[in-house]
Coordinates of C-alpha atoms and ligand atoms in Angstrom, one line a residue:
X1454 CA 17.4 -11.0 4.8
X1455 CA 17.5 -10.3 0.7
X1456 CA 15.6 -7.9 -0.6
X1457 CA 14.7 -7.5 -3.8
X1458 CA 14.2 -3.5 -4.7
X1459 CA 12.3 -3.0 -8.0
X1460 CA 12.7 0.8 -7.7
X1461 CA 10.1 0.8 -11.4
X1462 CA 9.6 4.4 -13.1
X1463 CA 9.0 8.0 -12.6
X1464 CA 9.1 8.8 -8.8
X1465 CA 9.6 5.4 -7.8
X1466 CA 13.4 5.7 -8.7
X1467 CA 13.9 8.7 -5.9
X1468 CA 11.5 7.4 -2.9
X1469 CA 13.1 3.9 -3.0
X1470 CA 16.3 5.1 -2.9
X1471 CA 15.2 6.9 0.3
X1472 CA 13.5 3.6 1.5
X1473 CA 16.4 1.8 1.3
X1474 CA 18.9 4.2 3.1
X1475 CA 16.3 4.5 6.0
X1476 CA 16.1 0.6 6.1
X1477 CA 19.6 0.4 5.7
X1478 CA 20.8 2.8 9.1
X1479 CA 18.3 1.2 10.8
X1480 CA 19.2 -2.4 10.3
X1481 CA 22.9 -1.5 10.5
X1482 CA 22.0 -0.1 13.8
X1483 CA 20.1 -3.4 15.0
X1484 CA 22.7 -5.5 13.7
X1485 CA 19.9 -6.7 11.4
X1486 CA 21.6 -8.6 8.1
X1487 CA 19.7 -7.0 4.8
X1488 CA 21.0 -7.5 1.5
X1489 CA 19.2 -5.4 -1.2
X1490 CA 19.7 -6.0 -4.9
X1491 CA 18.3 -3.8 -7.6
X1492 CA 16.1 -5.5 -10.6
X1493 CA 14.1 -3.3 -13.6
X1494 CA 10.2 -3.5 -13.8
X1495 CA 7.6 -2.0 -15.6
X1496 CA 8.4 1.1 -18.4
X1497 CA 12.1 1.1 -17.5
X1498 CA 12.3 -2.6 -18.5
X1499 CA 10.5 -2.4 -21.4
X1500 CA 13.2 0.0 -22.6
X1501 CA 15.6 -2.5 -21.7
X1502 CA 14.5 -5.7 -22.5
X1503 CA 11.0 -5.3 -23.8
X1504 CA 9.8 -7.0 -21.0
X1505 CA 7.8 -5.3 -18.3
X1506 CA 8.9 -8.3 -15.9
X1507 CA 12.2 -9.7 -17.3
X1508 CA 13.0 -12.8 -16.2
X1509 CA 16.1 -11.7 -13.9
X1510 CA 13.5 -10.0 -12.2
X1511 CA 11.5 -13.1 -11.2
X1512 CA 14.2 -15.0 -10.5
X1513 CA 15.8 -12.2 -7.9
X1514 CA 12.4 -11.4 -6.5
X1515 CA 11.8 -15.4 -5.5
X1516 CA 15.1 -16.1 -4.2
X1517 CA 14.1 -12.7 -1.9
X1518 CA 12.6 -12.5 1.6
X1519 CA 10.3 -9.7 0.3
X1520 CA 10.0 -7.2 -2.5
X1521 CA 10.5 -3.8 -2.3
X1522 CA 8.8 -1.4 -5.0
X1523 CA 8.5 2.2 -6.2
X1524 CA 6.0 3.0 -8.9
X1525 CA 5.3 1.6 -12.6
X1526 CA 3.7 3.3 -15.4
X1527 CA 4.7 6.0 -18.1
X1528 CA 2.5 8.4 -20.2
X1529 CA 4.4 7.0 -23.1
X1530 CA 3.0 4.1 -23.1
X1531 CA -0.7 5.3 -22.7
X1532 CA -1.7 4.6 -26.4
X1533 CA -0.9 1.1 -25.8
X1534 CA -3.2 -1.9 -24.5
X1535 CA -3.2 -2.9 -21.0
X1536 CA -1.3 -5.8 -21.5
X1537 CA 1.9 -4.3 -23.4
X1538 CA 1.8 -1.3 -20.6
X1539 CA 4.5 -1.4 -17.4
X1540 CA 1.5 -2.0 -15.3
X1541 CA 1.2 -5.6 -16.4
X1542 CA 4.9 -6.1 -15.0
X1543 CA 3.0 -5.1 -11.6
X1544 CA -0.1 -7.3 -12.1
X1545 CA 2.4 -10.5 -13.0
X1546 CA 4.6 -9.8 -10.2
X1547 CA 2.0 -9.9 -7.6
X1548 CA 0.4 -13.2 -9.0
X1549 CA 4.1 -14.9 -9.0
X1550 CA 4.6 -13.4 -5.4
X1551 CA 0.9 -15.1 -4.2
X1552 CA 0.2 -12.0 -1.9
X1553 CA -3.5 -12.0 -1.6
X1554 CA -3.8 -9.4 1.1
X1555 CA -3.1 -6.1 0.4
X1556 CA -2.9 -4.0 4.0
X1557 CA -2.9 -0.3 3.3
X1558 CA -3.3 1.9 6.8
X1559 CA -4.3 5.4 7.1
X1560 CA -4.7 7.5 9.4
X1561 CA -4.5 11.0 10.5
X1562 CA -0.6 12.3 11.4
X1563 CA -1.1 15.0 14.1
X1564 CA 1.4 17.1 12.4
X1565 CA -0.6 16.7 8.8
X1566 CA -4.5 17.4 10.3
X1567 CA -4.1 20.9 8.6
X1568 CA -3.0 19.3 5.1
X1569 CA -6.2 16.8 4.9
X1570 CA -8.9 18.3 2.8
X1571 CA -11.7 17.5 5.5
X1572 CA -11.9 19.7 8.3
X1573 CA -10.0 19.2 11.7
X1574 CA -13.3 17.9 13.5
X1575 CA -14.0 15.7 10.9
X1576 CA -10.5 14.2 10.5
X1577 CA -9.2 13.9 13.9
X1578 CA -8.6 10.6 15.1
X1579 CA -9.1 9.0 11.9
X1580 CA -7.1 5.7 12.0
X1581 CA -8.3 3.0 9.8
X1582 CA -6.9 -0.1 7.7
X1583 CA -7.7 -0.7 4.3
X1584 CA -7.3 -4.7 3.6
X1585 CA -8.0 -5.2 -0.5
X1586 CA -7.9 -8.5 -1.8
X1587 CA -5.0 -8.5 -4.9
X1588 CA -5.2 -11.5 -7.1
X1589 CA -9.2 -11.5 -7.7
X1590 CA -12.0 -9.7 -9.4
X1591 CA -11.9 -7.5 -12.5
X1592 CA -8.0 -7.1 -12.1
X1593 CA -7.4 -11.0 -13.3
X1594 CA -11.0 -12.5 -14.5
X1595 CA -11.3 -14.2 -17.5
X1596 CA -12.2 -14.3 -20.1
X1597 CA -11.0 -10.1 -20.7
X1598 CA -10.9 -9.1 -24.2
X1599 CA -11.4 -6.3 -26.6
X1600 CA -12.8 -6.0 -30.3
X1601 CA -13.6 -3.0 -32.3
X1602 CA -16.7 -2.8 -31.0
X1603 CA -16.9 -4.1 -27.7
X1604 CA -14.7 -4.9 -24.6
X1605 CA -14.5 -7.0 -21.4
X1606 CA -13.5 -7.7 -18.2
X1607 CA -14.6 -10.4 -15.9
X1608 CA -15.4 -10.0 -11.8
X1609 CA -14.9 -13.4 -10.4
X1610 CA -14.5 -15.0 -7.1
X1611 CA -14.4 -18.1 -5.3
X1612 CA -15.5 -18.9 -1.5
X1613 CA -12.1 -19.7 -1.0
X1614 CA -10.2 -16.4 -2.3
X1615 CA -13.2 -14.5 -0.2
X1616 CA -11.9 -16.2 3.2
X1617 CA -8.7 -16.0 3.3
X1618 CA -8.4 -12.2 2.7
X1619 CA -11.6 -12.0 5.3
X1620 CA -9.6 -13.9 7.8
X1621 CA -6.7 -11.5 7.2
X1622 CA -9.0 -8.5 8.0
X1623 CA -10.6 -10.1 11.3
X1624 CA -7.0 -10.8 12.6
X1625 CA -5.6 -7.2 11.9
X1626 CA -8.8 -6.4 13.8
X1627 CA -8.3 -8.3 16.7
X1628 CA -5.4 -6.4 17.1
X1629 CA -7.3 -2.9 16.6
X1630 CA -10.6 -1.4 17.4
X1631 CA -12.1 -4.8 16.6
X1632 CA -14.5 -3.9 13.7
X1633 CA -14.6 -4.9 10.7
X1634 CA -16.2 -3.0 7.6
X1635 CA -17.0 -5.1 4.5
X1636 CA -17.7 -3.1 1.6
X1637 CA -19.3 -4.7 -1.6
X1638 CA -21.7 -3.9 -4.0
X1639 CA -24.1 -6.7 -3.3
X1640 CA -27.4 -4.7 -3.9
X1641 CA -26.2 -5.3 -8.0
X1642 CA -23.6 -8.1 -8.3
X1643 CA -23.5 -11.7 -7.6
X1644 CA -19.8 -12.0 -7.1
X1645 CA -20.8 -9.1 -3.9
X1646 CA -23.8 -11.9 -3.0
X1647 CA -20.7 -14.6 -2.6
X1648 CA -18.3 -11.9 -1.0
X1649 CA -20.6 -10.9 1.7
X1650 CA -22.1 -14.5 2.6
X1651 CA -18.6 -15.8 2.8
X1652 CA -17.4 -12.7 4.8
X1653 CA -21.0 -13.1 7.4
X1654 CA -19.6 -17.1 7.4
X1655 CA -16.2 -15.9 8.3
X1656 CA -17.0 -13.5 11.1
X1657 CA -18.4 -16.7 12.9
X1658 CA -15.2 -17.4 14.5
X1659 CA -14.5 -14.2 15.3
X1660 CA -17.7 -13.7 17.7
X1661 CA -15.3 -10.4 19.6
X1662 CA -15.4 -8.5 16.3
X1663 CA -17.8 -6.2 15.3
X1664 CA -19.0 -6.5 11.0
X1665 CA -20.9 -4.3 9.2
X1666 CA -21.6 -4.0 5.5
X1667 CA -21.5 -1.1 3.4
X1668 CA -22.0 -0.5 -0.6
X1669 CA -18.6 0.8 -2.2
X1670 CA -20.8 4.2 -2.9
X1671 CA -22.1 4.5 0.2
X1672 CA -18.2 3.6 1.8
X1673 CA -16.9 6.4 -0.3
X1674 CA -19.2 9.0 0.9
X1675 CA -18.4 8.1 4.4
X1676 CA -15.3 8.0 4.2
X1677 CA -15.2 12.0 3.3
X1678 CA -17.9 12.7 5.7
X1679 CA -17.3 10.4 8.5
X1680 CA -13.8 8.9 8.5
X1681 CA -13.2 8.1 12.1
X1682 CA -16.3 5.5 11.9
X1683 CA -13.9 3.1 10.1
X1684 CA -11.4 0.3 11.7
X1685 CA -10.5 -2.0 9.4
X1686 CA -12.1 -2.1 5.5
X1687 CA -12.4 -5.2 3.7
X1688 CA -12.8 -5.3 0.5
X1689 CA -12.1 -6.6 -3.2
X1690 CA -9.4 -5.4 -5.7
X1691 CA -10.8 -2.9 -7.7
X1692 CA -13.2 -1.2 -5.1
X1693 CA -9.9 -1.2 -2.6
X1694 CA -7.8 0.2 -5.2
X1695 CA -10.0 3.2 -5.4
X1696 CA -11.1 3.8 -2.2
X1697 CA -7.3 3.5 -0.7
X1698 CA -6.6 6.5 -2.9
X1699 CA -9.4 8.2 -1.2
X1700 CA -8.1 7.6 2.2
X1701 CA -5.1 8.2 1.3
X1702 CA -5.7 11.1 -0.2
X1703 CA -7.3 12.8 3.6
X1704 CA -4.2 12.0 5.2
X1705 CA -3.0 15.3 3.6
X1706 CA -1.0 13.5 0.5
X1707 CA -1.0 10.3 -1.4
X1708 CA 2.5 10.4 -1.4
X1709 CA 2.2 9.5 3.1
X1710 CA 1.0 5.6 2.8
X1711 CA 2.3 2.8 2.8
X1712 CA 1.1 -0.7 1.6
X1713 CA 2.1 -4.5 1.9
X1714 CA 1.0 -7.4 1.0
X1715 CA 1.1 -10.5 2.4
X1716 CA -0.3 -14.2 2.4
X1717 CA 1.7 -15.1 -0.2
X1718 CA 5.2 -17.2 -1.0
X1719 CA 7.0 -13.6 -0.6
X1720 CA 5.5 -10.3 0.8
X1721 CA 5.6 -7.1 -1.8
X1722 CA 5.8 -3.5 0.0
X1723 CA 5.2 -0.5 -1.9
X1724 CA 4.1 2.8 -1.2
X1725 CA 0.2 3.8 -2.4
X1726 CA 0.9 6.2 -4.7
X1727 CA 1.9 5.9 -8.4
X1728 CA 5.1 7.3 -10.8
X1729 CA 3.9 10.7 -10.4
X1730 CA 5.8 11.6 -14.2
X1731 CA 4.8 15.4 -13.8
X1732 CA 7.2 15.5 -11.4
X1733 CA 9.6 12.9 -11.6
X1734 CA 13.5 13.5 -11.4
X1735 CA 13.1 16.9 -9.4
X1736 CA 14.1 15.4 -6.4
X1737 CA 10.7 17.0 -5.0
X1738 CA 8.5 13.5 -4.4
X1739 CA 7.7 12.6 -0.9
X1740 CA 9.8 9.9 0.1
X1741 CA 7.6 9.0 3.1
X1742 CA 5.1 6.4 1.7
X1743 CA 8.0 4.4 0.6
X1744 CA 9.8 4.4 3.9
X1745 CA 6.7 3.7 5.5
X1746 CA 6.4 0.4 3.4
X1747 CA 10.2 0.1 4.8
X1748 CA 8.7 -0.3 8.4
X1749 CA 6.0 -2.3 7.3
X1750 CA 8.6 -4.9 5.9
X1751 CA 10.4 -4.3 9.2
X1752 CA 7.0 -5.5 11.2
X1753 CA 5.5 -7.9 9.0
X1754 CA 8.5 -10.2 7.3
X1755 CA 11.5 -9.4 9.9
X1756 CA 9.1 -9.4 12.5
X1757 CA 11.2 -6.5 14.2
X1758 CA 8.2 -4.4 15.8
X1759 CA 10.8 -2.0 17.2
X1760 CA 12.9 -1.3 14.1
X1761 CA 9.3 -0.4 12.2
X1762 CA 8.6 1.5 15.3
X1763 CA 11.4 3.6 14.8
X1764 CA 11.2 4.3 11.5
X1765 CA 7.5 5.5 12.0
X1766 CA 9.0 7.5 15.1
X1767 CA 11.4 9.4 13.1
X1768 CA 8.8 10.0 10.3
X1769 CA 6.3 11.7 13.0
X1770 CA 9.6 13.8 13.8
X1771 CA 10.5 14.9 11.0
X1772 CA 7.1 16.3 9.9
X1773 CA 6.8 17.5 14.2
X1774 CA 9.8 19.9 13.4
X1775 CA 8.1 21.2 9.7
X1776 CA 10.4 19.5 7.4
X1777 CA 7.9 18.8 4.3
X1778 CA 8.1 17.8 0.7
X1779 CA 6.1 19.9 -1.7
X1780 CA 3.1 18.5 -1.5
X1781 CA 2.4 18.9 2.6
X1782 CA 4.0 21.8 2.8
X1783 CA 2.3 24.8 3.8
X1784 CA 5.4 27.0 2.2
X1785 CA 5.3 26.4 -1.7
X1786 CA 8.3 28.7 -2.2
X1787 CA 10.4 26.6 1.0
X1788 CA 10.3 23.1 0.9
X1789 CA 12.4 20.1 1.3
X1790 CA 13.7 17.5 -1.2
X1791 CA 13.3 14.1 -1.3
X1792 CA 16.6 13.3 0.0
X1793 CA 17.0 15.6 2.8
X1794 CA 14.2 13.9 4.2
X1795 CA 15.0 10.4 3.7
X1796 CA 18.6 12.0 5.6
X1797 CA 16.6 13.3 8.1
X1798 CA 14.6 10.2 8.9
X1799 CA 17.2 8.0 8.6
X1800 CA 19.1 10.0 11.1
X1801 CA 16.2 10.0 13.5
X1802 CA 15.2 6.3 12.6
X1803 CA 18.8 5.4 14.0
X1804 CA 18.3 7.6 17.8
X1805 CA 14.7 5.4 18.1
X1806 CA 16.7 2.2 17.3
X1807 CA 19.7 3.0 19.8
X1808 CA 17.6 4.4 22.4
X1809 CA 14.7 1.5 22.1
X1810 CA 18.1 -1.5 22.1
X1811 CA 19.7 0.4 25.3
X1812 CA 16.4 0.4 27.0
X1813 CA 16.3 -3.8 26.2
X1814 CA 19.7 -4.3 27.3
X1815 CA 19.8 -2.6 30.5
Ligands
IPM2515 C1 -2.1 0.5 -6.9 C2 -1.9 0.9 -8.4 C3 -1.9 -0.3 -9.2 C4 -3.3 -1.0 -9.0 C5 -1.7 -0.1 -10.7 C6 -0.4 0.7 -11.0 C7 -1.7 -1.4 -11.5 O1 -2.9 1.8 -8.7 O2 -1.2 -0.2 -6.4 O3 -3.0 1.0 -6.3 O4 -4.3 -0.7 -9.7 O5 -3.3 -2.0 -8.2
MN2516 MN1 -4.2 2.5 -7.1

């Protein structure tokens, strides 16, 4: 497999790094073939060739099997307009990969349930699946443009781009609790009208699974308040992009999830959170959302459920025996780096994978 790793700016530098040494035992361990090569998007390519996508980058990420990324975005470049900032480099990237479906789990880790802001009774069991459409709504609409005076975007969407993320969601929940939550906002906009009688058309051939509709307000309150009523949340770009950050967010850190997205010519993985500048370079990010996405590669393009498994074994272990990053520790003074927990993982992630190919061979 070739992998393209567009490690991007701030913190996605460090927790890609660890990504890729996790990915790397374990596929060594498997006997798996993966060949990563290292591209520049978003601010650190504008410094080096004014582009936020450069052209190398393209061309390496479509001759890939799937993308791997860490962050984009700078504060530097916060004066400027949306489309001279890294985050367009993003934005382009997905539309030239044609991922549609953006899958972004969360749920509670046992060893976390004291670092979620909810209360243990509230969060306990939480385990849901945020799927948010990618390449739709206010994100690419046109016409978008600004004057002195005024500014726009556009929230568009056809029947078609409405089914085929739906369809993604029903499948994911056939393999879950078998519910499906649609969340729109379709007591005030149209393109909510088409969203939810497209989703109600969709859910006709999937008679075993249970829909219900929420309003992206109501979805967020519940989410705080009630967060093990969720299984799988469908929903459109921007609402998903926002609420994912919530979820993520009760887990105990942002920097946990994982995300990929898939549909497309070539899946993109990357971990939920952004470049985190305030602390970039320490060596003091959480490496775990980006490992995650790792496994998620492992399970959704090399369709190597036991290699993901591992990986998401060892992370469990690690955060079991109190190793934690800054931000889930519960020692502020005592915490571990970003790279002694990729180590760690990795090390771990390598016993799962030897233990789970004995236990096929014999
Ligand atoms: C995310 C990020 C991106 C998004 C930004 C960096 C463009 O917030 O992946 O959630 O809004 O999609
Ligand atoms: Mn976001």
């Amino acid at each position: 497999m070739k992998i393209t790793v567009l490690p991007g700016d701030g913190v996605g530098v460090e927790v890609t790094r660890e990504a890729v040494k996790v990915l790397s035992a374990v596929s060594e361990t498997l006997g798996l073939e993966m060949e990563f090569t290292q591209h520049l998007i978003g601010g650190a390519a504008i410094h080096a060739t004014d582009s936020p996508l450069p052209e190398e980058t393209q061309k390496s990420c479509c001759e890939s099997d799937a993308v791997l990324l860490g962050a984009v975005g700078a504060p530097e470049f916060d004066h400027l307009l949306p489309e001279q900032r890294p985050e367009i480099g993003l934005l382009k990237l997905r539309q030239l990969l044609g991922g549609f479906a953006n899958l972004r789990p969360s749920k509670a880790f046992d060893a976390l349930i004291d670092s979620s802001p909810l209360r243990k009774e509230v969060f306990e069991g939480t385990n849901m699946l945020i799927v948010r459409e990618l390449l739709g709504g206010l994100y690419f609409g046109q016409p978008r443009e600004i004057s002195e005076t005024e500014a726009f975007n556009t929230m568009r969407y056809s029947v078609s781009e409405v089914e085929r993320v739906a369809r993604v969601a029903f499948e994911s929940a056939k393999l879950r609790k078998k519910k499906v939550t649609s969340v729109d906002k379709a007591n005030v906009l149209e393109t909510s009208r088409l969203w939810r009688e497209t989703v109600e058309k969709v859910a006709k051939s999937y008679p075993e699974i249970e829909l219900e509709h929420l309003f992206v307000d109501a979805c967020a309150m519940h989410l705080v308040t009630n967060p093990t009523r969720f299984d799988v949340i469908l929903t459109e770009n921007l609402f998903g992009d926002i609420l994912s950050d919530e979820a993520a967010v009760l887990t105990g850190s942002l920097g946990m999830l994982a995300s990929a997205t898939i549909g497309g010519k070539i899946d993109l993985y990357e971990p939920v959170h952004g470049s985190a500048p305030d602390i970039a370079g320490k060596n003091i990010a959480n490496p775990l959302g980006a490992i995650a996405s790792g496994a998620m590669l492992l399970r959704y393009t090399a369709k190597n459920e036991a290699a993901a498994e591992a990986i998401e074994k060892a992370i469990n272990k690690v955060l079991a025996e109190g190793l934690r990053t800054i931000d889930i520790s519960n020692d502020k003074e005592n915490f571990a780096k970003t790279d002694e927990i990729g180590d760690l993982v990795a090390k771990y992630a390598v016993e799962f994978a030897n233990t789970k190919s004995n236990s096929q061979t014999v």
